[in-house]
Coordinates of C-alpha atoms and ligand atoms in Angstrom, one line a residue:
L1 CA 17.8 -60.4 28.4
S2 CA 21.0 -62.5 27.8
I3 CA 23.9 -61.8 25.6
I4 CA 25.5 -64.7 23.9
P5 CA 29.3 -64.5 24.4
G6 CA 31.1 -63.3 21.3
T7 CA 28.1 -61.6 19.7
T8 CA 28.9 -57.9 19.5
L9 CA 26.7 -56.7 16.6
A10 CA 23.6 -58.6 17.4
Q11 CA 21.7 -58.8 20.6
N12 CA 19.8 -61.9 21.5
T13 CA 16.6 -61.6 23.4
T14 CA 14.2 -64.4 24.2
A15 CA 12.1 -63.1 21.4
G16 CA 14.8 -63.1 18.7
T17 CA 17.9 -61.2 17.5
I18 CA 18.4 -57.6 16.6
E19 CA 21.4 -55.7 15.1
L20 CA 22.6 -53.0 17.5
D21 CA 23.7 -49.5 16.3
M22 CA 25.9 -48.4 19.1
P23 CA 29.1 -50.1 20.3
G24 CA 29.9 -50.2 23.9
H25 CA 32.8 -47.9 23.3
F26 CA 33.3 -46.1 20.0
Q27 CA 36.9 -45.9 18.8
R28 CA 37.6 -42.6 17.0
Q29 CA 39.7 -43.1 13.8
S30 CA 42.3 -40.4 14.3
V31 CA 45.1 -41.6 12.0
S32 CA 44.8 -38.6 9.7
F33 CA 44.8 -36.0 12.6
D34 CA 47.8 -33.7 12.9
Y35 CA 48.0 -34.6 16.6
V36 CA 47.6 -37.5 19.0
R37 CA 45.3 -37.2 21.9
R38 CA 46.0 -39.0 25.2
D39 CA 43.5 -39.0 28.0
V40 CA 45.3 -40.0 31.2
M41 CA 44.6 -40.2 34.9
I42 CA 47.7 -39.0 36.6
P43 CA 48.2 -40.3 40.2
M44 CA 48.9 -37.7 42.9
R45 CA 50.9 -38.4 46.1
D46 CA 47.7 -39.2 48.0
G47 CA 46.4 -41.7 45.5
V48 CA 43.9 -39.3 43.9
K49 CA 44.1 -39.4 40.1
L50 CA 43.7 -36.2 38.0
H51 CA 42.2 -36.3 34.5
T52 CA 44.6 -34.9 32.0
V53 CA 44.4 -34.4 28.3
I54 CA 47.6 -34.4 26.4
L55 CA 47.7 -33.3 22.8
V56 CA 51.0 -34.1 21.1
P57 CA 51.6 -32.7 17.6
K58 CA 52.3 -35.5 15.1
D59 CA 56.0 -36.1 14.6
A60 CA 56.8 -34.0 17.7
R61 CA 60.3 -34.6 19.0
N62 CA 62.0 -32.6 21.7
A63 CA 58.9 -30.4 22.0
P64 CA 58.2 -28.4 25.2
I65 CA 55.1 -28.9 27.2
L66 CA 52.6 -26.1 27.9
M67 CA 50.1 -27.0 30.6
T68 CA 47.0 -25.4 32.1
R69 CA 45.2 -26.6 35.3
T70 CA 41.5 -25.7 35.3
P71 CA 38.2 -26.1 37.0
Y72 CA 36.5 -25.4 33.7
N73 CA 36.5 -28.9 32.0
A74 CA 39.7 -30.1 30.3
D75 CA 37.6 -32.1 27.7
H76 CA 35.8 -29.0 26.7
M77 CA 39.0 -26.9 26.5
T78 CA 40.5 -29.4 24.1
S79 CA 37.4 -30.0 21.9
F80 CA 36.4 -26.7 20.5
A81 CA 35.9 -28.0 17.0
S82 CA 35.2 -31.4 15.4
S83 CA 38.5 -31.5 13.5
G84 CA 41.6 -33.4 13.1
D85 CA 43.6 -30.1 13.2
M86 CA 45.1 -29.3 16.6
S87 CA 44.8 -25.5 16.2
S88 CA 41.0 -25.9 15.6
V89 CA 40.3 -28.1 18.5
L90 CA 42.2 -25.7 20.8
E91 CA 40.5 -22.6 19.3
G92 CA 39.0 -21.2 22.5
Y93 CA 39.5 -20.1 26.1
D94 CA 43.1 -20.3 27.3
N95 CA 44.6 -21.9 24.3
M96 CA 45.8 -19.1 22.1
T97 CA 46.4 -21.4 19.2
D98 CA 48.5 -19.0 17.2
V99 CA 51.2 -19.3 19.9
I100 CA 50.5 -22.8 21.4
A101 CA 49.4 -25.0 18.5
D102 CA 51.4 -23.1 15.8
G103 CA 54.4 -23.1 18.1
G104 CA 54.5 -26.9 18.2
Y105 CA 54.0 -27.2 22.0
I106 CA 52.6 -30.3 23.6
R107 CA 49.4 -29.0 25.0
V108 CA 48.3 -30.4 28.4
V109 CA 45.1 -29.5 30.1
Q110 CA 44.2 -30.9 33.5
D111 CA 41.0 -30.9 35.5
V112 CA 41.9 -29.8 39.0
R113 CA 41.1 -32.0 41.9
G114 CA 37.3 -32.7 42.2
K115 CA 36.2 -31.0 38.9
Y116 CA 34.9 -32.8 35.8
R117 CA 36.7 -36.1 35.3
S118 CA 39.3 -35.7 38.1
E119 CA 39.0 -37.6 41.3
G120 CA 39.0 -36.0 44.7
R121 CA 36.9 -33.2 46.2
Y122 CA 37.0 -29.6 44.9
V123 CA 37.7 -26.6 47.1
M124 CA 37.2 -23.3 45.4
N125 CA 40.0 -21.5 47.2
R126 CA 42.2 -24.3 48.3
P127 CA 44.7 -23.0 50.8
F128 CA 48.3 -24.3 50.7
R129 CA 49.2 -27.0 53.2
G130 CA 49.6 -25.4 56.6
P131 CA 47.3 -23.9 59.2
L132 CA 44.3 -23.8 56.7
N133 CA 45.0 -27.1 55.0
G134 CA 45.9 -30.1 57.1
T135 CA 46.1 -32.5 54.2
Q136 CA 49.2 -33.5 52.3
V137 CA 48.1 -31.9 49.1
D138 CA 47.4 -28.5 47.5
H139 CA 47.6 -27.0 44.0
A140 CA 51.4 -26.8 44.3
T141 CA 51.8 -30.5 45.1
D142 CA 49.3 -31.5 42.4
T143 CA 51.3 -29.4 39.9
W144 CA 54.6 -30.9 41.0
D145 CA 53.2 -34.5 40.8
T146 CA 51.7 -33.8 37.4
I147 CA 55.0 -32.4 36.0
E148 CA 56.9 -35.3 37.4
W149 CA 54.6 -37.7 35.6
L150 CA 54.6 -35.8 32.4
V151 CA 58.4 -35.5 32.0
H152 CA 58.7 -39.3 32.6
N153 CA 55.8 -40.3 30.4
T154 CA 55.9 -38.0 27.4
P155 CA 58.7 -39.3 25.2
E156 CA 58.1 -36.5 22.6
S157 CA 59.0 -33.8 25.1
N158 CA 62.3 -32.0 25.7
G159 CA 61.7 -32.1 29.5
K160 CA 60.8 -28.4 29.7
V161 CA 57.4 -27.4 31.0
G162 CA 55.6 -24.1 31.1
I163 CA 52.3 -23.3 32.8
I164 CA 49.8 -20.8 31.5
G165 CA 46.2 -19.8 32.2
I166 CA 43.7 -17.1 32.6
S167 CA 41.8 -16.1 35.8
Y168 CA 41.3 -19.3 37.9
D169 CA 43.8 -20.9 35.6
G170 CA 46.0 -17.9 36.1
F171 CA 45.7 -18.5 39.9
T172 CA 46.8 -22.1 39.3
A173 CA 49.7 -20.8 37.2
L174 CA 50.8 -18.9 40.3
T175 CA 50.4 -21.8 42.7
A176 CA 52.8 -23.8 40.5
L177 CA 55.5 -21.3 41.7
F178 CA 55.6 -22.6 45.2
H179 CA 58.3 -25.3 45.7
P180 CA 58.3 -25.6 41.9
H181 CA 59.3 -28.8 40.0
P182 CA 62.8 -28.4 38.5
A183 CA 61.3 -29.0 35.0
L184 CA 59.0 -26.0 35.4
K185 CA 60.8 -23.3 33.3
V186 CA 58.2 -20.6 33.0
S187 CA 54.8 -19.4 34.2
V188 CA 52.3 -17.1 32.6
P189 CA 49.5 -16.1 35.0
M190 CA 47.0 -14.1 33.0
N191 CA 44.4 -12.0 34.8
P192 CA 45.0 -14.2 37.8
M193 CA 43.0 -14.2 41.0
V194 CA 45.5 -13.2 43.6
D195 CA 43.6 -11.7 46.5
G196 CA 39.9 -12.5 46.7
W197 CA 39.2 -9.9 49.4
I198 CA 41.1 -6.8 48.4
G199 CA 40.4 -6.6 44.7
D200 CA 39.8 -9.8 42.8
D201 CA 36.8 -12.1 42.3
W202 CA 35.0 -12.2 45.6
F203 CA 35.2 -8.8 47.4
H204 CA 36.7 -5.4 46.6
N205 CA 37.9 -3.6 49.7
G206 CA 35.3 -5.5 51.7
A207 CA 32.3 -5.1 49.5
F208 CA 30.9 -8.4 48.3
R209 CA 30.5 -9.1 44.6
E210 CA 27.0 -10.4 44.9
E211 CA 26.7 -11.3 41.2
N212 CA 29.2 -14.1 41.8
L213 CA 26.6 -16.1 43.7
P214 CA 25.5 -17.9 40.5
Y215 CA 29.2 -18.7 39.7
I216 CA 29.8 -20.2 43.2
Y217 CA 26.6 -22.2 42.9
D218 CA 27.4 -23.7 39.5
Q219 CA 31.0 -24.4 40.3
D220 CA 30.6 -25.7 43.8
A221 CA 27.3 -27.6 43.9
T222 CA 28.5 -30.5 41.7
P223 CA 31.8 -31.7 40.1
K224 CA 30.5 -31.2 36.6
N225 CA 28.3 -28.1 37.0
D226 CA 25.2 -30.2 36.4
E227 CA 23.3 -28.2 39.0
K228 CA 22.7 -24.7 37.5
W229 CA 21.7 -21.5 39.2
W230 CA 18.2 -20.5 38.5
S231 CA 16.5 -17.1 38.5
N232 CA 12.9 -16.0 38.2
H233 CA 13.8 -12.5 37.2
Y234 CA 14.9 -11.3 33.8
D235 CA 16.3 -8.2 35.5
A236 CA 19.0 -9.2 38.0
Y237 CA 18.5 -5.9 39.8
D238 CA 15.0 -7.1 41.0
L239 CA 16.3 -10.5 41.9
Y240 CA 18.9 -9.2 44.2
L241 CA 16.8 -6.3 45.6
N242 CA 13.9 -8.6 46.4
A243 CA 16.1 -11.0 48.2
V244 CA 17.3 -8.2 50.6
S245 CA 20.7 -9.6 51.3
A246 CA 23.3 -11.8 49.5
G247 CA 23.2 -14.3 52.4
A248 CA 19.4 -14.6 52.3
L249 CA 19.5 -15.1 48.5
G250 CA 22.2 -17.8 48.9
K251 CA 20.2 -19.5 51.6
S252 CA 17.1 -19.5 49.6
R253 CA 19.0 -21.5 47.0
G254 CA 20.4 -24.0 49.6
M255 CA 23.9 -22.6 49.4
E256 CA 24.7 -23.2 53.0
Q257 CA 25.4 -26.7 51.8
I258 CA 28.4 -25.3 49.9
G259 CA 31.6 -24.9 51.9
F260 CA 32.8 -21.8 50.1
F261 CA 29.5 -20.0 50.8
R262 CA 29.9 -20.9 54.4
Q263 CA 33.5 -19.6 54.3
I264 CA 32.8 -16.2 52.7
T265 CA 29.8 -15.5 54.9
A266 CA 32.0 -16.2 57.9
H267 CA 35.1 -14.4 56.8
L268 CA 33.8 -10.9 56.1
A269 CA 36.9 -9.0 57.1
Y270 CA 40.4 -9.4 55.8
D271 CA 41.3 -11.9 58.5
S272 CA 44.0 -14.6 58.5
W273 CA 41.9 -16.8 56.2
W274 CA 42.2 -14.3 53.4
Q275 CA 45.7 -13.1 54.2
N276 CA 47.1 -16.6 54.2
Q277 CA 45.7 -17.1 50.8
A278 CA 46.8 -13.9 49.2
M279 CA 49.2 -15.1 46.5
D280 CA 51.2 -11.9 46.3
K281 CA 52.0 -12.0 50.0
L282 CA 52.7 -15.7 50.0
L283 CA 55.1 -15.3 47.0
V284 CA 57.1 -12.7 48.8
K285 CA 57.8 -15.2 51.5
E286 CA 58.4 -18.0 49.0
G287 CA 60.6 -16.1 46.6
L288 CA 60.1 -16.3 42.8
T289 CA 62.6 -18.7 41.2
V290 CA 60.8 -19.4 37.9
P291 CA 60.7 -16.8 35.1
T292 CA 57.1 -15.4 35.2
L293 CA 55.2 -13.1 32.8
L294 CA 52.2 -11.5 34.5
V295 CA 49.4 -10.4 32.2
H296 CA 47.1 -7.6 33.3
S297 CA 44.0 -6.0 31.6
L298 CA 43.2 -2.3 32.1
W299 CA 39.5 -3.0 32.0
D300 CA 39.3 -6.4 33.8
Q301 CA 35.8 -6.9 35.1
E302 CA 36.8 -9.8 37.3
D303 CA 40.5 -9.6 38.5
S304 CA 41.5 -6.0 38.3
Y305 CA 43.9 -6.2 41.2
G306 CA 46.0 -9.4 41.3
A307 CA 48.6 -9.2 38.5
V308 CA 49.7 -5.6 39.4
A309 CA 49.7 -6.4 43.1
T310 CA 52.0 -9.3 42.5
W311 CA 54.3 -7.1 40.6
Y312 CA 54.4 -4.5 43.4
A313 CA 54.9 -7.2 46.0
L314 CA 57.9 -8.8 44.3
E315 CA 59.5 -5.8 42.7
N316 CA 61.5 -4.8 45.7
V317 CA 62.8 -8.4 46.4
P318 CA 65.8 -8.4 44.0
T319 CA 66.1 -12.2 43.8
S320 CA 62.5 -12.5 42.9
A321 CA 62.2 -9.3 40.8
R322 CA 64.8 -10.5 38.3
N323 CA 62.4 -13.4 37.3
L324 CA 59.4 -11.1 36.8
S325 CA 57.9 -9.4 33.7
I326 CA 54.6 -7.9 33.1
V327 CA 52.4 -6.9 30.2
I328 CA 49.5 -4.5 30.7
G329 CA 47.0 -4.2 27.8
P330 CA 43.7 -2.5 26.9
W331 CA 41.6 -5.6 27.5
N332 CA 38.8 -7.0 29.5
H333 CA 39.2 -10.2 31.5
G334 CA 41.1 -12.5 29.2
G335 CA 40.7 -10.2 26.2
E336 CA 44.4 -10.7 25.2
R337 CA 43.7 -14.1 23.9
V338 CA 41.4 -13.0 21.1
E339 CA 41.1 -10.2 18.5
A340 CA 41.4 -7.0 20.5
S341 CA 41.3 -3.9 18.2
K342 CA 38.4 -2.6 20.3
L343 CA 36.6 -3.1 23.5
G344 CA 32.9 -2.2 23.5
D345 CA 32.9 1.2 21.7
I346 CA 36.5 1.9 22.5
K347 CA 38.8 1.5 19.5
F348 CA 42.6 0.9 19.7
R349 CA 43.4 1.1 16.0
A350 CA 45.2 -2.2 15.9
D351 CA 44.8 -5.8 17.2
T352 CA 46.4 -5.5 20.6
G353 CA 45.7 -9.1 21.4
Y354 CA 47.7 -10.3 18.4
Y355 CA 50.5 -7.9 19.3
F356 CA 50.7 -9.4 22.8
R357 CA 50.6 -12.9 21.6
K358 CA 53.2 -12.5 18.8
K359 CA 55.5 -9.9 20.1
I360 CA 55.5 -10.7 23.8
L361 CA 54.1 -14.1 24.7
E362 CA 55.6 -16.0 21.8
P363 CA 59.2 -14.9 22.3
F364 CA 58.9 -15.1 26.1
L365 CA 57.8 -18.8 26.0
A366 CA 60.2 -19.7 23.2
H367 CA 63.2 -18.2 25.1
Y368 CA 62.7 -20.4 28.2
L369 CA 61.2 -23.5 26.6
K370 CA 62.9 -23.8 23.2
D371 CA 66.0 -21.7 22.6
S372 CA 67.6 -19.2 25.0
T373 CA 69.1 -17.3 22.1
I374 CA 65.6 -16.0 21.2
S375 CA 65.4 -12.4 22.5
L376 CA 63.2 -11.7 25.4
P377 CA 60.5 -8.9 25.3
A378 CA 60.9 -5.9 27.5
R379 CA 60.5 -6.4 31.2
V380 CA 57.4 -4.1 31.3
S381 CA 55.2 -3.7 28.2
E382 CA 52.2 -1.3 28.6
F383 CA 49.6 -0.1 26.3
R384 CA 48.6 3.5 26.8
T385 CA 44.9 4.1 26.1
G386 CA 43.8 7.4 24.7
E387 CA 47.0 7.7 22.7
N388 CA 46.7 4.0 21.7
I389 CA 50.4 3.2 21.7
W390 CA 52.6 0.4 23.2
E391 CA 55.4 1.5 25.6
T392 CA 58.1 -0.4 27.3
A393 CA 59.8 0.3 30.6
S394 CA 61.8 -1.4 33.3
K395 CA 59.4 -0.6 36.2
L396 CA 56.0 0.7 37.1
P397 CA 55.3 3.9 39.1
A398 CA 55.4 3.3 42.8
P399 CA 52.0 2.5 44.2
D400 CA 52.1 4.9 47.1
C401 CA 52.6 8.2 45.3
A402 CA 55.5 9.0 47.7
S403 CA 56.9 11.8 45.5
E404 CA 55.9 12.6 42.0
C405 CA 52.1 12.6 42.2
K406 CA 49.9 15.5 41.2
A407 CA 46.6 16.0 43.2
L408 CA 43.4 16.3 41.3
H409 CA 41.1 18.2 43.6
L410 CA 37.3 18.4 43.9
E411 CA 36.2 22.0 43.5
P412 CA 33.1 23.9 44.5
G413 CA 30.4 24.0 41.9
H414 CA 31.1 20.4 40.9
G415 CA 34.5 21.4 39.4
L416 CA 37.7 19.5 39.3
G417 CA 41.3 20.9 38.9
F418 CA 44.9 20.9 40.1
T419 CA 44.6 23.7 42.6
I420 CA 43.7 23.3 46.2
P421 CA 40.3 24.9 46.8
G422 CA 39.9 27.5 49.6
V423 CA 38.8 26.9 53.1
D424 CA 35.3 28.0 52.2
A425 CA 34.9 25.3 49.5
G426 CA 32.1 23.7 51.5
A427 CA 30.5 20.3 50.9
A428 CA 28.5 18.5 48.2
Q429 CA 25.7 16.2 49.4
Y430 CA 23.6 13.3 48.2
T431 CA 21.2 10.9 49.7
S432 CA 21.8 7.2 49.2
D433 CA 18.7 5.1 49.5
P434 CA 19.3 1.3 49.7
D435 CA 15.8 0.8 48.3
H436 CA 17.0 2.5 45.1
P437 CA 20.6 1.5 44.6
V438 CA 22.5 2.9 41.7
P439 CA 22.6 0.2 38.9
Y440 CA 26.1 -0.5 37.6
V441 CA 24.8 -0.9 34.1
P442 CA 21.5 0.4 32.7
R443 CA 18.5 -1.8 33.6
P444 CA 17.4 -4.5 32.9
V445 CA 20.7 -5.8 34.4
L446 CA 21.5 -8.9 32.4
T447 CA 24.2 -10.7 34.3
K448 CA 27.2 -12.7 33.2
G449 CA 26.3 -15.6 30.9
V450 CA 22.8 -14.2 30.1
T451 CA 22.3 -13.6 26.3
G452 CA 22.8 -9.8 25.7
S453 CA 24.7 -9.2 28.9
P454 CA 27.2 -6.3 28.8
W455 CA 29.3 -8.0 31.5
K456 CA 32.4 -8.5 29.4
Y457 CA 32.7 -4.9 28.5
W458 CA 30.7 -3.1 31.1
L459 CA 33.7 -1.3 32.5
V460 CA 33.9 0.8 29.3
T461 CA 30.2 1.5 29.1
D462 CA 29.1 5.1 29.0
Q463 CA 28.7 6.5 32.5
R464 CA 26.3 9.3 31.4
D465 CA 23.4 7.2 32.3
V466 CA 24.1 7.6 36.1
A467 CA 25.8 11.0 35.9
S468 CA 22.3 12.7 36.1
R469 CA 21.1 10.7 39.1
P470 CA 20.6 12.8 42.3
D471 CA 22.5 10.1 44.3
V472 CA 25.6 10.4 42.1
L473 CA 28.0 13.3 42.6
T474 CA 29.7 14.5 39.5
F475 CA 32.8 16.8 39.3
T476 CA 34.1 17.9 36.0
S477 CA 37.3 19.7 34.9
E478 CA 37.6 22.4 32.3
I479 CA 38.2 21.3 28.7
L480 CA 41.9 20.2 28.5
T481 CA 44.1 22.2 26.2
K482 CA 47.0 19.9 26.5
P483 CA 47.2 16.1 26.8
L484 CA 47.4 14.7 30.3
T485 CA 48.9 11.3 30.8
I486 CA 48.5 9.3 34.0
E487 CA 49.9 6.0 34.9
G488 CA 49.6 3.7 38.0
E489 CA 47.1 3.4 40.7
P490 CA 45.1 6.6 41.3
L491 CA 44.9 7.1 45.1
V492 CA 41.6 8.6 46.3
H493 CA 41.5 10.7 49.5
L494 CA 37.8 11.2 50.2
T495 CA 36.7 13.1 53.3
A496 CA 33.0 12.6 53.9
S497 CA 30.5 12.3 56.7
T498 CA 27.3 10.3 56.7
T499 CA 24.1 10.3 58.7
G500 CA 24.4 6.5 58.8
T501 CA 26.8 4.3 60.7
D502 CA 28.2 2.4 57.7
G503 CA 28.3 3.0 54.0
D504 CA 30.0 2.3 50.8
F505 CA 32.0 4.7 48.6
V506 CA 32.4 4.2 44.9
V507 CA 34.8 6.6 43.1
K508 CA 35.1 6.6 39.3
L509 CA 37.8 8.5 37.3
I510 CA 36.3 9.3 33.9
D511 CA 37.5 10.6 30.5
V512 CA 34.8 12.8 29.0
F513 CA 35.0 12.9 25.2
P514 CA 34.3 16.1 23.3
D515 CA 30.7 16.8 22.5
Q516 CA 31.3 15.8 18.9
V517 CA 33.8 13.1 17.7
S518 CA 33.7 13.2 13.9
A519 CA 35.6 10.0 13.4
Q520 CA 33.2 8.1 15.6
P521 CA 30.0 10.1 16.2
E522 CA 28.5 7.8 18.8
M523 CA 31.5 8.8 21.1
G524 CA 30.3 12.4 21.3
G525 CA 30.2 13.3 25.1
Y526 CA 31.0 9.7 26.0
Q527 CA 32.0 9.2 29.7
L528 CA 34.6 6.4 29.8
M529 CA 35.7 5.1 33.1
V530 CA 39.5 4.8 33.2
S531 CA 39.7 3.5 36.7
A532 CA 37.1 3.0 39.5
D533 CA 36.5 1.0 42.7
I534 CA 34.5 0.6 45.9
L535 CA 35.4 0.7 49.6
R536 CA 33.1 -0.6 52.3
G537 CA 33.2 2.2 54.9
R538 CA 33.6 0.0 57.9
Y539 CA 37.1 -0.9 56.7
R540 CA 38.4 2.7 56.2
K541 CA 40.9 2.4 59.1
S542 CA 41.7 -1.3 58.9
F543 CA 40.8 -4.1 56.5
E544 CA 41.1 -6.6 59.3
H545 CA 39.2 -4.8 62.1
P546 CA 35.9 -3.1 60.9
E547 CA 34.6 -0.2 62.8
A548 CA 31.2 1.5 62.6
I549 CA 31.3 5.0 61.1
P550 CA 30.4 7.7 63.7
A551 CA 27.4 9.5 62.3
N552 CA 27.8 13.0 61.0
T553 CA 31.5 13.0 61.6
P554 CA 33.9 13.6 58.7
Q555 CA 36.1 10.5 58.0
L556 CA 38.9 9.8 55.6
Y557 CA 38.3 7.1 53.0
K558 CA 41.4 6.1 51.1
I559 CA 40.9 4.0 48.0
A560 CA 43.7 2.7 45.7
L561 CA 41.9 2.5 42.3
P562 CA 43.0 -0.1 39.7
F563 CA 46.1 0.5 37.6
T564 CA 45.6 2.8 34.6
N565 CA 47.8 4.1 31.8
H566 CA 45.8 6.7 30.0
T567 CA 46.1 10.0 28.1
F568 CA 43.3 12.4 28.4
L569 CA 43.5 14.1 25.0
P570 CA 43.1 17.9 24.3
G571 CA 39.4 18.7 24.0
H572 CA 38.5 16.0 26.6
K573 CA 37.5 16.7 30.2
I574 CA 38.3 14.8 33.4
M575 CA 35.4 13.7 35.6
V576 CA 35.1 12.1 39.0
Q577 CA 31.8 10.5 40.1
I578 CA 31.1 9.5 43.7
Q579 CA 28.2 7.2 44.7
S580 CA 27.3 4.8 47.5
S581 CA 26.1 1.7 45.6
W582 CA 27.0 -0.2 42.5
F583 CA 24.2 -2.7 42.3
P584 CA 23.9 -5.7 42.0
L585 CA 27.6 -6.1 41.2
Y586 CA 28.1 -5.4 44.9
D587 CA 25.7 -6.2 47.7
R588 CA 23.9 -3.2 49.3
N589 CA 25.4 -1.7 52.4
P590 CA 22.5 -1.3 54.9
Q591 CA 24.1 2.0 56.0
S592 CA 23.3 1.2 59.6
Y593 CA 26.0 -0.9 61.2
V594 CA 25.3 -4.7 61.5
D595 CA 27.8 -7.3 62.3
N596 CA 27.3 -9.5 59.2
I597 CA 26.0 -7.7 56.1
F598 CA 25.4 -11.0 54.5
F599 CA 22.5 -11.5 56.7
A600 CA 21.4 -7.9 57.4
P601 CA 17.6 -7.8 58.2
K602 CA 15.4 -5.6 56.0
A603 CA 14.9 -3.1 58.8
A604 CA 18.7 -2.3 58.8
Y605 CA 18.6 -0.8 55.3
K606 CA 18.2 2.9 55.8
P607 CA 18.7 6.0 53.6
A608 CA 21.7 8.1 54.6
T609 CA 22.8 11.6 53.5
I610 CA 26.5 11.9 52.6
S611 CA 28.4 15.2 52.7
V612 CA 31.7 15.2 50.8
D613 CA 34.2 17.8 52.2
I614 CA 35.4 19.4 49.0
R615 CA 38.6 20.9 50.3
N616 CA 39.8 17.7 51.8
S617 CA 39.0 15.4 48.9
W618 CA 41.4 14.7 46.0
I619 CA 42.9 12.0 43.9
D620 CA 46.7 11.5 43.7
L621 CA 47.7 10.8 40.1
H622 CA 51.1 9.8 38.7
T623 CA 51.4 12.1 35.7
K624 CA 54.0 11.8 32.9
Ligands
LIG1 N1 37.2 -14.7 37.4 C1 36.9 -16.2 37.5 C2 37.5 -16.7 38.8 C3 38.8 -16.7 39.2 C4 39.2 -17.3 40.4 C5 38.2 -17.7 41.2 C6 36.9 -17.7 40.9 C7 36.5 -17.2 39.7 C8 37.5 -16.9 36.3 O1 37.2 -16.3 35.2 O2 38.0 -17.9 36.3

């Protein structure tokens, strides 16, 4: 086949000529669009070029830049609709068009190193330069180099740049704060991953979030997620149970080829690898010099820890604290970017997502990026669930309950109350069998991404389903006659013994609705988790140095539950549930001590009987 030079429409073959349909490169006619799209490859200091999409509103002059750095495909995030209208093409994921497009911002979305159309190699948790990263680049340098390029190559801009993003993109918004470029005027990390071991995506207090294996596989096997996780089970409960351990399942999919899989299966404890990547701890050392608005969701199924931990870490460093604000809303992971008048069955009476975007985010960005005479929102904005109201404050209650906490005690007979039970309160027992772990949602368990999966709102699903299981302990208060408002991180003090030598403890603080709710009948008797988390028993004394549990010997398990701001209304009851598995969200604990739970052999998984010491178990609550 030979092409005659200069012939573009017809192709000559030895047998003749044919008109071709498809040009080598189709040129989109975008003259009537209300924006101009630029696809650029921005060079980093090591020569690697990062693919960056820049959408400039038509006729923009002196406009600020709002950027997001993402591993989730910059092309996709800037092409949600086939339209010449900037707010339509941005209508999805991080974009929040009612603030960003309507606000006249120049929108920049960049593929991070090694993902989608960016050059270089991807590292899921890329440490900053230093002991864990001997190269000359990290997310902070890539952000700096990008901003440097943008301010010199975007003539429509006013030279002011903000960074914003949710989850991973919230993590990259935090990384921008290290040695920041002088043009970076504001950062908005929303639901950011901050500490992947204590309470964000990968582990919670040492228990591995097994259902993230598919995410790791898809993100890390290929730059463009072409290789997809596969399953031969509709019910993920069976998939993970049959595989025995998370490590065995990963290996059966060839995941030892993936660096991040090798890292997490080697760094089980909270060692220096995790500590040196904890953004809150690193920011304390760095100091916060750029105004930052943290966004936290009360029912965040992926990053329930990071934003509040960052607040607490920086709050007592005056030079940093003055640059810090936070908003805490009744959302799931990223729920603030969309319509949010309800979550699952829980109604909030008004669109809390719109309130956040219009009353908090919009003036915050505008103040720093457009006009400093625009009033800033309050330093702390919190939605109180139960009452369903917005509140403002200047600080959050201290995390350690040093003074004003009230202790909610377990009581004999599965009761719960504010008085200390007597010395004869005794114990409550259950047997946890790893062959029959407690499902975290009713089976079949349809995981994230599967059609019909409850993943996005599972934290507000009714807990009645498990309350009647013999391996879930349930303690319930009397019916409340007055409202009870709690705020902050409930601090669990659980004293228990086990016949095993390791074990997990899940503690759930629950609002039990009245038996009948006339305004919403399906809520009658509903058991709504307001805060809950897990602790892997071997880390009860130290996150860094695990220790087997001495069998049949009472031990103290302290668990800081995720932040809540909730009113238990009159007519409601308070409930605490305790169990030893939350499967397959978390991998099973074999309950007999093995060095590496990722590769525990089948024989190590043994039933154990747990005795909870009633008198010595309570939850410290900040009441108000
Ligand atoms: N929760 C997701 C994530 C964050 C950080 C690391 C890995 C995953 C996310 O939604 O981006």
